[in-house]
Short mmCIF file of C-alpha atoms in Angstrom, two decimals:
data_model
loop_
_atom_site.label_atom_id
_atom_site.label_comp_id
_atom_site.label_asym_id
_atom_site.label_seq_id
_atom_site.Cartn_x
_atom_site.Cartn_y
_atom_site.Cartn_z
CA MET A 1 -88.94 -179.09 -31.69
CA ALA A 2 -90.83 -180.65 -35.67
CA THR A 3 -92.76 -183.35 -34.87
CA ASP A 4 -93.40 -186.07 -37.23
CA TYR A 5 -95.91 -187.71 -38.01
CA ASP A 6 -95.32 -190.08 -40.50
CA THR A 7 -93.70 -192.33 -37.55
CA PRO A 8 -95.43 -195.19 -36.00
CA ARG A 9 -96.62 -194.61 -32.67
CA LYS A 10 -95.88 -196.46 -29.38
CA THR A 11 -98.06 -198.72 -27.65
CA ASP A 12 -99.01 -198.67 -24.21
CA GLU A 13 -97.11 -201.68 -23.39
CA GLU A 14 -93.38 -199.87 -24.91
CA LEU A 15 -94.19 -196.35 -22.91
CA HIS A 16 -94.90 -198.54 -20.26
CA GLU A 17 -90.81 -200.20 -20.37
CA GLU A 18 -89.24 -196.79 -20.58
CA SER A 19 -87.45 -197.17 -17.56
CA LEU A 20 -87.30 -194.22 -14.53
CA GLU A 21 -83.85 -193.60 -14.34
CA GLU A 22 -84.09 -194.00 -18.28
CA LEU A 23 -86.82 -190.42 -18.25
CA LYS A 24 -84.53 -188.70 -15.41
CA ALA A 25 -81.27 -188.58 -18.00
CA ARG A 26 -83.67 -187.45 -20.31
CA ARG A 27 -84.50 -184.97 -18.55
CA ALA A 28 -81.24 -183.22 -16.59
CA ASP A 29 -79.87 -182.77 -19.75
CA ALA A 30 -82.86 -182.03 -21.89
CA GLN A 31 -82.35 -178.93 -18.89
CA SER A 32 -78.87 -178.57 -19.05
CA GLY A 33 -77.58 -174.82 -19.11
CA GLN A 34 -74.24 -176.17 -20.56
CA VAL A 35 -73.72 -174.73 -23.74
CA ASP A 36 -70.45 -175.38 -26.20
CA ILE A 37 -68.46 -172.07 -26.08
CA ASP A 38 -65.10 -171.51 -28.49
CA GLU A 39 -63.78 -169.40 -25.87
CA ALA A 40 -60.64 -167.90 -28.73
CA GLU A 41 -63.78 -167.76 -31.60
CA ALA A 42 -65.99 -165.03 -28.89
CA ALA A 43 -63.06 -163.32 -27.60
CA GLU A 44 -62.46 -162.37 -31.19
CA ASN A 45 -66.00 -160.88 -32.38
CA LEU A 46 -67.09 -159.68 -29.21
CA GLU A 47 -66.25 -155.79 -29.35
CA LEU A 48 -65.52 -154.14 -25.11
CA PRO A 49 -67.06 -150.74 -23.95
CA GLY A 50 -64.67 -148.26 -24.82
CA ALA A 51 -62.83 -150.18 -27.64
CA ASP A 52 -60.36 -148.04 -29.38
CA LEU A 53 -62.41 -147.39 -33.07
CA SER A 54 -60.69 -143.98 -34.15
CA GLY A 55 -58.49 -146.78 -36.81
CA GLU A 56 -63.19 -147.20 -37.77
CA GLU A 57 -64.68 -144.91 -41.02
CA LEU A 58 -68.30 -144.08 -41.77
CA THR A 59 -69.20 -146.94 -44.59
CA VAL A 60 -73.29 -144.87 -44.14
CA LYS A 61 -73.20 -141.80 -45.86
CA VAL A 62 -76.01 -139.53 -43.99
CA VAL A 63 -78.50 -136.76 -44.93
CA PRO A 64 -79.88 -133.75 -43.47
CA LYS A 65 -83.82 -134.57 -42.70
CA GLN A 66 -85.93 -133.90 -45.89
CA GLU A 67 -88.58 -131.19 -45.85
CA ASP A 68 -91.52 -134.75 -46.09
CA GLU A 69 -89.82 -136.28 -42.91
CA PHE A 70 -90.36 -135.19 -39.05
CA THR A 71 -88.52 -136.11 -35.70
CA CYS A 72 -91.57 -136.86 -33.47
CA SER A 73 -90.83 -135.98 -30.49
CA ARG A 74 -91.04 -139.33 -28.23
CA CYS A 75 -88.47 -141.87 -29.86
CA PHE A 76 -86.56 -139.39 -31.84
CA LEU A 77 -86.53 -140.91 -35.21
CA VAL A 78 -87.45 -138.76 -38.72
CA LYS A 79 -89.71 -140.86 -40.22
CA HIS A 80 -91.79 -140.01 -43.64
CA ILE A 81 -94.43 -138.06 -43.02
CA ASN A 82 -97.20 -140.29 -43.95
CA GLN A 83 -95.85 -142.10 -40.40
CA LYS A 84 -96.63 -138.80 -38.78
CA ALA A 85 -99.87 -139.64 -36.20
CA ARG A 86 -100.57 -135.50 -34.91
CA GLY A 87 -98.98 -133.02 -33.38
CA GLU A 88 -97.10 -130.57 -35.70
CA GLY A 89 -92.91 -129.11 -35.83
CA LEU A 90 -91.62 -130.70 -32.06
CA LYS A 91 -94.88 -131.99 -30.64
CA ALA A 92 -94.91 -134.48 -33.90
CA VAL A 93 -95.59 -138.18 -32.82
CA CYS A 94 -95.02 -140.79 -35.07
CA ARG A 95 -97.90 -143.80 -35.41
CA ASP A 96 -95.34 -146.20 -33.26
CA CYS A 97 -94.95 -143.90 -30.28
CA ASP A 98 -98.65 -143.17 -30.79
#
């Protein structure tokens, strides 16, 4: 929540004038768990697991692992050789997993 530090502050009298009911109402509004969601829009953007994706085409070109890359034995990501922390071959571990 942004705070505007240039606005004048309330005096003690103004603070005491706010009723307890107003404060409770504000708290109830702030803690409301309801979120306004357009159900039709949410249904359009939702992809269910097991949905038929046979008509989709790959838009990413997949290239094989290069000579200067290795596969981390913990996270199984292909990373550049400068990210290797230790190990060789199938036991290589990247810096993120080390």
